[in-house]
Amino acid sequence: MSADHVPAVFQAGGARIEVMVGDITALALDAIVNAANSTLLGGGGVDGAIHRAAGPELLVHCRTLGGCPTGEARLTPGFQLKARHVIHTVGPVWQGGGAGEDGLLARCYRESLALAEAARLGSIAFPAISTGVYGFPAERAAPLAAAAVLDHVRARPLVTRVVFCCFSQGSANLHHAALRAQGLKP
Ligand code: ADP
């Protein structure tokens, strides 16, 4: 798939689904999702970038949360970020695929969207959860992410804008292909 497929906009249910390449910390949406670890006390990758951009108050707030199990999500303010909120979710560490990783990854997307819905947030951006340090194969993660988001927006009305904020063209192309495989057309 060539680079001119990205950025791309799809419609599903009442929602606009976008695929872009960029830094999620720059997005001015109701919420950005953090691929956190279970301590919620910061780390590398997108987690480190979000904590740096949000400022030290985010860590102070996260310390009060007592961590988060894999597959669940927690909502915090965005502090210095352009986004109003951060939804921290803990993706599975890839262990070969036989340890429930697929179900846990899909659950991260579902739980994040459910939190957004409960907080009446309209727009949310996801990074490619678990596909960095946690080693989940990117080509396997993108269809799970696309399916979970589509299930949500087709059933629930409040989230009307979902952005897949990919960190590479290759990752964006995988999300684009996954949405097309679900029958969507840009
Ligand atoms: P995990 O531990 O869940 O694998 P990582 O942060 O290591 O989390 O990677 C998750 C994905 O986020 C990877 O695709 C990585 O390239 C991407 N990523 C890293 N920094 C950013 C950023 N600033 N904005 C968007 N995506 C990012």
PDB file of C-alpha atoms and ligand atoms in Angstrom:
ATOM      1  CA  MET A   1       0.000   0.000   0.000  1.00  0.00           C
ATOM      2  CA  SER A   2       1.438   3.362  -0.934  1.00  0.00           C
ATOM      3  CA  ALA A   3       1.967   6.402   1.240  1.00  0.00           C
ATOM      4  CA  ASP A   4      -0.841   8.371  -0.414  1.00  0.00           C
ATOM      5  CA  HIS A   5      -3.384   6.208   1.430  1.00  0.00           C
ATOM      6  CA  VAL A   6      -2.428   8.024   4.623  1.00  0.00           C
ATOM      7  CA  PRO A   7      -3.778  10.128   6.249  1.00  0.00           C
ATOM      8  CA  ALA A   8      -7.186   8.689   5.529  1.00  0.00           C
ATOM      9  CA  VAL A   9     -10.694   9.247   6.827  1.00  0.00           C
ATOM     10  CA  PHE A  10     -13.387   6.575   7.077  1.00  0.00           C
ATOM     11  CA  GLN A  11     -17.008   6.735   8.241  1.00  0.00           C
ATOM     12  CA  ALA A  12     -18.571   4.015  10.382  1.00  0.00           C
ATOM     13  CA  GLY A  13     -21.743   4.195  12.422  1.00  0.00           C
ATOM     14  CA  GLY A  14     -22.008   7.868  13.299  1.00  0.00           C
ATOM     15  CA  ALA A  15     -18.250   8.222  13.659  1.00  0.00           C
ATOM     16  CA  ARG A  16     -15.312   9.471  11.690  1.00  0.00           C
ATOM     17  CA  ILE A  17     -12.281   7.163  11.909  1.00  0.00           C
ATOM     18  CA  GLU A  18      -8.934   8.608  10.902  1.00  0.00           C
ATOM     19  CA  VAL A  19      -5.564   7.025  10.289  1.00  0.00           C
ATOM     20  CA  MET A  20      -2.565   9.340  10.566  1.00  0.00           C
ATOM     21  CA  VAL A  21       1.154   9.285  11.127  1.00  0.00           C
ATOM     22  CA  GLY A  22       2.308  11.544  13.934  1.00  0.00           C
ATOM     23  CA  ASP A  23       3.050  12.217  17.569  1.00  0.00           C
ATOM     24  CA  ILE A  24      -0.006  11.519  19.706  1.00  0.00           C
ATOM     25  CA  THR A  25       1.094  14.086  22.307  1.00  0.00           C
ATOM     26  CA  ALA A  26       0.408  16.877  19.799  1.00  0.00           C
ATOM     27  CA  LEU A  27      -3.283  16.051  19.343  1.00  0.00           C
ATOM     28  CA  ALA A  28      -5.941  18.385  20.735  1.00  0.00           C
ATOM     29  CA  LEU A  29      -8.731  15.865  21.297  1.00  0.00           C
ATOM     30  CA  ASP A  30     -10.967  15.016  24.243  1.00  0.00           C
ATOM     31  CA  ALA A  31      -8.653  12.100  25.077  1.00  0.00           C
ATOM     32  CA  ILE A  32      -5.455  10.457  23.948  1.00  0.00           C
ATOM     33  CA  VAL A  33      -4.759   6.881  24.936  1.00  0.00           C
ATOM     34  CA  ASN A  34      -1.508   5.938  26.614  1.00  0.00           C
ATOM     35  CA  ALA A  35       0.015   2.489  26.135  1.00  0.00           C
ATOM     36  CA  ALA A  36       1.049   2.373  29.787  1.00  0.00           C
ATOM     37  CA  ASN A  37       2.545  -0.334  31.949  1.00  0.00           C
ATOM     38  CA  SER A  38       0.711  -1.782  34.929  1.00  0.00           C
ATOM     39  CA  THR A  39       2.365   0.551  37.447  1.00  0.00           C
ATOM     40  CA  LEU A  40       0.997   3.620  35.598  1.00  0.00           C
ATOM     41  CA  LEU A  41       4.170   5.353  36.737  1.00  0.00           C
ATOM     42  CA  GLY A  42       5.595   6.095  33.316  1.00  0.00           C
ATOM     43  CA  GLY A  43       8.060   4.325  31.061  1.00  0.00           C
ATOM     44  CA  GLY A  44       9.532   4.559  27.585  1.00  0.00           C
ATOM     45  CA  GLY A  45       7.927   4.879  24.167  1.00  0.00           C
ATOM     46  CA  VAL A  46       4.607   6.622  23.943  1.00  0.00           C
ATOM     47  CA  ASP A  47       4.203   6.465  27.730  1.00  0.00           C
ATOM     48  CA  GLY A  48       7.379   8.494  28.276  1.00  0.00           C
ATOM     49  CA  ALA A  49       6.388  10.977  25.585  1.00  0.00           C
ATOM     50  CA  ILE A  50       2.942  11.509  27.135  1.00  0.00           C
ATOM     51  CA  HIS A  51       4.353  12.017  30.636  1.00  0.00           C
ATOM     52  CA  ARG A  52       6.950  14.484  29.333  1.00  0.00           C
ATOM     53  CA  ALA A  53       4.350  16.480  27.444  1.00  0.00           C
ATOM     54  CA  ALA A  54       1.755  16.382  30.243  1.00  0.00           C
ATOM     55  CA  GLY A  55       4.240  17.528  32.884  1.00  0.00           C
ATOM     56  CA  PRO A  56       4.959  16.208  36.383  1.00  0.00           C
ATOM     57  CA  GLU A  57       1.375  16.590  37.623  1.00  0.00           C
ATOM     58  CA  LEU A  58       0.406  13.548  35.574  1.00  0.00           C
ATOM     59  CA  LEU A  59       2.780  11.311  37.508  1.00  0.00           C
ATOM     60  CA  VAL A  60       1.569  12.783  40.802  1.00  0.00           C
ATOM     61  CA  HIS A  61      -1.991  11.955  39.783  1.00  0.00           C
ATOM     62  CA  CYS A  62      -1.085   8.462  38.511  1.00  0.00           C
ATOM     63  CA  ARG A  63       0.545   7.611  41.839  1.00  0.00           C
ATOM     64  CA  THR A  64      -2.897   7.856  43.448  1.00  0.00           C
ATOM     65  CA  LEU A  65      -4.407   5.245  41.111  1.00  0.00           C
ATOM     66  CA  GLY A  66      -2.645   2.146  42.425  1.00  0.00           C
ATOM     67  CA  GLY A  67      -1.740   0.758  39.020  1.00  0.00           C
ATOM     68  CA  CYS A  68      -3.918  -0.917  36.383  1.00  0.00           C
ATOM     69  CA  PRO A  69      -4.198  -4.576  35.355  1.00  0.00           C
ATOM     70  CA  THR A  70      -3.503  -5.662  31.773  1.00  0.00           C
ATOM     71  CA  GLY A  71      -6.551  -5.136  29.565  1.00  0.00           C
ATOM     72  CA  GLU A  72      -8.089  -2.430  31.748  1.00  0.00           C
ATOM     73  CA  ALA A  73      -8.014   1.380  31.459  1.00  0.00           C
ATOM     74  CA  ARG A  74      -7.948   4.442  33.721  1.00  0.00           C
ATOM     75  CA  LEU A  75      -8.874   8.081  33.007  1.00  0.00           C
ATOM     76  CA  THR A  76      -6.800  11.066  34.115  1.00  0.00           C
ATOM     77  CA  PRO A  77      -6.691  14.743  33.224  1.00  0.00           C
ATOM     78  CA  GLY A  78      -4.342  15.763  30.425  1.00  0.00           C
ATOM     79  CA  PHE A  79      -2.615  18.482  32.469  1.00  0.00           C
ATOM     80  CA  GLN A  80      -0.206  20.327  30.088  1.00  0.00           C
ATOM     81  CA  LEU A  81      -1.251  18.275  27.063  1.00  0.00           C
ATOM     82  CA  LYS A  82      -3.457  19.706  24.350  1.00  0.00           C
ATOM     83  CA  ALA A  83      -5.750  16.740  24.967  1.00  0.00           C
ATOM     84  CA  ARG A  84      -8.162  17.227  27.856  1.00  0.00           C
ATOM     85  CA  HIS A  85      -7.754  13.692  29.190  1.00  0.00           C
ATOM     86  CA  VAL A  86      -5.446  10.708  29.051  1.00  0.00           C
ATOM     87  CA  ILE A  87      -6.859   7.194  29.040  1.00  0.00           C
ATOM     88  CA  HIS A  88      -4.122   4.883  30.281  1.00  0.00           C
ATOM     89  CA  THR A  89      -4.471   1.287  29.205  1.00  0.00           C
ATOM     90  CA  VAL A  90      -2.124  -1.621  29.752  1.00  0.00           C
ATOM     91  CA  GLY A  91      -1.589  -3.802  26.722  1.00  0.00           C
ATOM     92  CA  PRO A  92      -0.408  -7.396  26.874  1.00  0.00           C
ATOM     93  CA  VAL A  93       3.261  -8.312  26.570  1.00  0.00           C
ATOM     94  CA  TRP A  94       3.590 -10.601  23.547  1.00  0.00           C
ATOM     95  CA  GLN A  95       4.435 -14.137  24.651  1.00  0.00           C
ATOM     96  CA  GLY A  96       3.933 -15.964  21.368  1.00  0.00           C
ATOM     97  CA  GLY A  97       0.175 -15.610  21.042  1.00  0.00           C
ATOM     98  CA  GLY A  98      -0.983 -18.461  23.261  1.00  0.00           C
ATOM     99  CA  ALA A  99      -1.406 -16.491  26.456  1.00  0.00           C
ATOM    100  CA  GLY A 100      -4.610 -14.638  25.622  1.00  0.00           C
ATOM    101  CA  GLU A 101      -2.786 -11.701  24.062  1.00  0.00           C
ATOM    102  CA  ASP A 102      -5.359 -11.135  21.290  1.00  0.00           C
ATOM    103  CA  GLY A 103      -8.267 -10.929  23.718  1.00  0.00           C
ATOM    104  CA  LEU A 104      -6.367  -8.665  26.088  1.00  0.00           C
ATOM    105  CA  LEU A 105      -5.370  -6.275  23.306  1.00  0.00           C
ATOM    106  CA  ALA A 106      -8.950  -6.049  22.020  1.00  0.00           C
ATOM    107  CA  ARG A 107     -10.071  -5.439  25.587  1.00  0.00           C
ATOM    108  CA  CYS A 108      -7.702  -2.448  25.884  1.00  0.00           C
ATOM    109  CA  TYR A 109      -9.478  -0.773  22.973  1.00  0.00           C
ATOM    110  CA  ARG A 110     -12.948  -1.694  24.274  1.00  0.00           C
ATOM    111  CA  GLU A 111     -12.253  -0.532  27.829  1.00  0.00           C
ATOM    112  CA  SER A 112     -10.682   2.725  26.637  1.00  0.00           C
ATOM    113  CA  LEU A 113     -13.724   3.478  24.490  1.00  0.00           C
ATOM    114  CA  ALA A 114     -16.068   2.523  27.311  1.00  0.00           C
ATOM    115  CA  LEU A 115     -14.281   4.991  29.617  1.00  0.00           C
ATOM    116  CA  ALA A 116     -14.534   7.692  26.964  1.00  0.00           C
ATOM    117  CA  GLU A 117     -18.224   6.975  26.599  1.00  0.00           C
ATOM    118  CA  ALA A 118     -18.809   7.052  30.358  1.00  0.00           C
ATOM    119  CA  ALA A 119     -17.038  10.426  30.579  1.00  0.00           C
ATOM    120  CA  ARG A 120     -19.061  11.676  27.596  1.00  0.00           C
ATOM    121  CA  LEU A 121     -15.971  12.317  25.488  1.00  0.00           C
ATOM    122  CA  GLY A 122     -16.451  12.699  21.763  1.00  0.00           C
ATOM    123  CA  SER A 123     -12.966  12.284  20.337  1.00  0.00           C
ATOM    124  CA  ILE A 124     -10.141   9.893  21.142  1.00  0.00           C
ATOM    125  CA  ALA A 125      -6.774   8.937  19.646  1.00  0.00           C
ATOM    126  CA  PHE A 126      -5.050   5.568  20.013  1.00  0.00           C
ATOM    127  CA  PRO A 127      -1.407   4.649  19.550  1.00  0.00           C
ATOM    128  CA  ALA A 128      -0.664   1.128  18.301  1.00  0.00           C
ATOM    129  CA  ILE A 129      -0.925  -0.419  21.771  1.00  0.00           C
ATOM    130  CA  SER A 130       1.578  -3.180  22.639  1.00  0.00           C
ATOM    131  CA  THR A 131       3.360  -3.050  19.260  1.00  0.00           C
ATOM    132  CA  GLY A 132       6.506  -1.355  20.575  1.00  0.00           C
ATOM    133  CA  VAL A 133       8.488  -2.637  23.542  1.00  0.00           C
ATOM    134  CA  TYR A 134       5.717  -5.148  24.363  1.00  0.00           C
ATOM    135  CA  GLY A 135       6.428  -6.917  21.074  1.00  0.00           C
ATOM    136  CA  PHE A 136       2.903  -7.625  19.811  1.00  0.00           C
ATOM    137  CA  PRO A 137       3.175  -8.190  16.025  1.00  0.00           C
ATOM    138  CA  ALA A 138       1.934  -5.002  14.366  1.00  0.00           C
ATOM    139  CA  GLU A 139       0.228  -6.828  11.491  1.00  0.00           C
ATOM    140  CA  ARG A 140      -1.757  -8.893  13.972  1.00  0.00           C
ATOM    141  CA  ALA A 141      -2.607  -5.953  16.255  1.00  0.00           C
ATOM    142  CA  ALA A 142      -4.054  -3.618  13.614  1.00  0.00           C
ATOM    143  CA  PRO A 143      -7.038  -5.847  12.636  1.00  0.00           C
ATOM    144  CA  LEU A 144      -7.862  -6.385  16.313  1.00  0.00           C
ATOM    145  CA  ALA A 145      -7.753  -2.626  16.902  1.00  0.00           C
ATOM    146  CA  ALA A 146      -9.902  -1.899  13.848  1.00  0.00           C
ATOM    147  CA  ALA A 147     -12.511  -4.515  14.772  1.00  0.00           C
ATOM    148  CA  ALA A 148     -12.785  -3.315  18.367  1.00  0.00           C
ATOM    149  CA  VAL A 149     -13.208   0.314  17.322  1.00  0.00           C
ATOM    150  CA  LEU A 150     -15.788  -0.532  14.673  1.00  0.00           C
ATOM    151  CA  ASP A 151     -17.797  -2.678  17.084  1.00  0.00           C
ATOM    152  CA  HIS A 152     -17.869   0.245  19.461  1.00  0.00           C
ATOM    153  CA  VAL A 153     -18.799   3.057  17.095  1.00  0.00           C
ATOM    154  CA  ARG A 154     -21.514   0.975  15.470  1.00  0.00           C
ATOM    155  CA  ALA A 155     -23.174   0.318  18.828  1.00  0.00           C
ATOM    156  CA  ARG A 156     -22.571   3.446  20.911  1.00  0.00           C
ATOM    157  CA  PRO A 157     -23.306   7.030  19.933  1.00  0.00           C
ATOM    158  CA  LEU A 158     -21.107   9.394  21.922  1.00  0.00           C
ATOM    159  CA  VAL A 159     -17.628   8.832  20.525  1.00  0.00           C
ATOM    160  CA  THR A 160     -17.826  10.386  17.080  1.00  0.00           C
ATOM    161  CA  ARG A 161     -14.153  10.713  16.198  1.00  0.00           C
ATOM    162  CA  VAL A 162     -11.499   8.010  16.595  1.00  0.00           C
ATOM    163  CA  VAL A 163      -7.931   8.612  15.442  1.00  0.00           C
ATOM    164  CA  PHE A 164      -5.369   5.853  14.940  1.00  0.00           C
ATOM    165  CA  CYS A 165      -2.242   7.923  15.568  1.00  0.00           C
ATOM    166  CA  CYS A 166       0.484   5.726  14.129  1.00  0.00           C
ATOM    167  CA  PHE A 167       4.168   6.395  14.634  1.00  0.00           C
ATOM    168  CA  SER A 168       5.296   5.089  11.241  1.00  0.00           C
ATOM    169  CA  GLN A 169       3.938   4.911   7.739  1.00  0.00           C
ATOM    170  CA  GLY A 170       4.098   1.135   7.928  1.00  0.00           C
ATOM    171  CA  SER A 171       1.893   1.099  11.021  1.00  0.00           C
ATOM    172  CA  ALA A 172      -0.557   3.512   9.399  1.00  0.00           C
ATOM    173  CA  ASN A 173      -0.748   1.329   6.303  1.00  0.00           C
ATOM    174  CA  LEU A 174      -1.589  -1.694   8.465  1.00  0.00           C
ATOM    175  CA  HIS A 175      -4.465   0.199  10.129  1.00  0.00           C
ATOM    176  CA  HIS A 176      -5.670   1.478   6.804  1.00  0.00           C
ATOM    177  CA  ALA A 177      -5.672  -2.059   5.378  1.00  0.00           C
ATOM    178  CA  ALA A 178      -7.430  -3.400   8.475  1.00  0.00           C
ATOM    179  CA  LEU A 179     -10.258  -0.864   8.137  1.00  0.00           C
ATOM    180  CA  ARG A 180     -10.648  -1.642   4.440  1.00  0.00           C
ATOM    181  CA  ALA A 181     -10.744  -5.353   5.272  1.00  0.00           C
ATOM    182  CA  GLN A 182     -13.718  -4.552   7.518  1.00  0.00           C
ATOM    183  CA  GLY A 183     -15.524  -3.176   4.481  1.00  0.00           C
ATOM    184  CA  LEU A 184     -14.825   0.530   5.036  1.00  0.00           C
ATOM    185  CA  LYS A 185     -13.859   2.815   2.178  1.00  0.00           C
ATOM    186  CA  PRO A 186     -11.813   5.985   2.692  1.00  0.00           C
TER     187      PRO A 186
HETATM  188  P1  ADP B   1       4.077  -0.888  24.314  1.00  0.00           P
HETATM  189  O1  ADP B   1       4.906  -1.062  25.549  1.00  0.00           O
HETATM  190  O2  ADP B   1       2.584  -0.980  24.582  1.00  0.00           O
HETATM  191  O3  ADP B   1       4.544  -1.748  23.188  1.00  0.00           O
HETATM  192  P2  ADP B   1       5.392   1.460  23.101  1.00  0.00           P
HETATM  193  O4  ADP B   1       5.292   2.864  23.552  1.00  0.00           O
HETATM  194  O5  ADP B   1       6.722   0.782  23.190  1.00  0.00           O
HETATM  195  O6  ADP B   1       4.266   0.663  23.936  1.00  0.00           O
HETATM  196  O7  ADP B   1       4.873   1.344  21.612  1.00  0.00           O
HETATM  197  C1  ADP B   1       3.514   1.403  21.242  1.00  0.00           C
HETATM  198  C2  ADP B   1       3.418   2.102  19.900  1.00  0.00           C
HETATM  199  O8  ADP B   1       3.470   3.507  20.099  1.00  0.00           O
HETATM  200  C3  ADP B   1       4.535   1.763  18.930  1.00  0.00           C
HETATM  201  O9  ADP B   1       3.955   1.576  17.632  1.00  0.00           O
HETATM  202  C4  ADP B   1       5.403   3.017  18.936  1.00  0.00           C
HETATM  203  O10 ADP B   1       6.084   3.213  17.709  1.00  0.00           O
HETATM  204  C5  ADP B   1       4.342   4.076  19.147  1.00  0.00           C
HETATM  205  N1  ADP B   1       4.773   5.388  19.646  1.00  0.00           N
HETATM  206  C6  ADP B   1       5.888   5.716  20.337  1.00  0.00           C
HETATM  207  N2  ADP B   1       5.892   7.041  20.629  1.00  0.00           N
HETATM  208  C7  ADP B   1       4.744   7.553  20.085  1.00  0.00           C
HETATM  209  C8  ADP B   1       4.175   8.860  20.007  1.00  0.00           C
HETATM  210  N3  ADP B   1       4.774   9.935  20.562  1.00  0.00           N
HETATM  211  N4  ADP B   1       2.975   9.009  19.374  1.00  0.00           N
HETATM  212  C9  ADP B   1       2.341   7.942  18.813  1.00  0.00           C
HETATM  213  N5  ADP B   1       2.845   6.692  18.848  1.00  0.00           N
HETATM  214  C10 ADP B   1       4.027   6.494  19.471  1.00  0.00           C
END
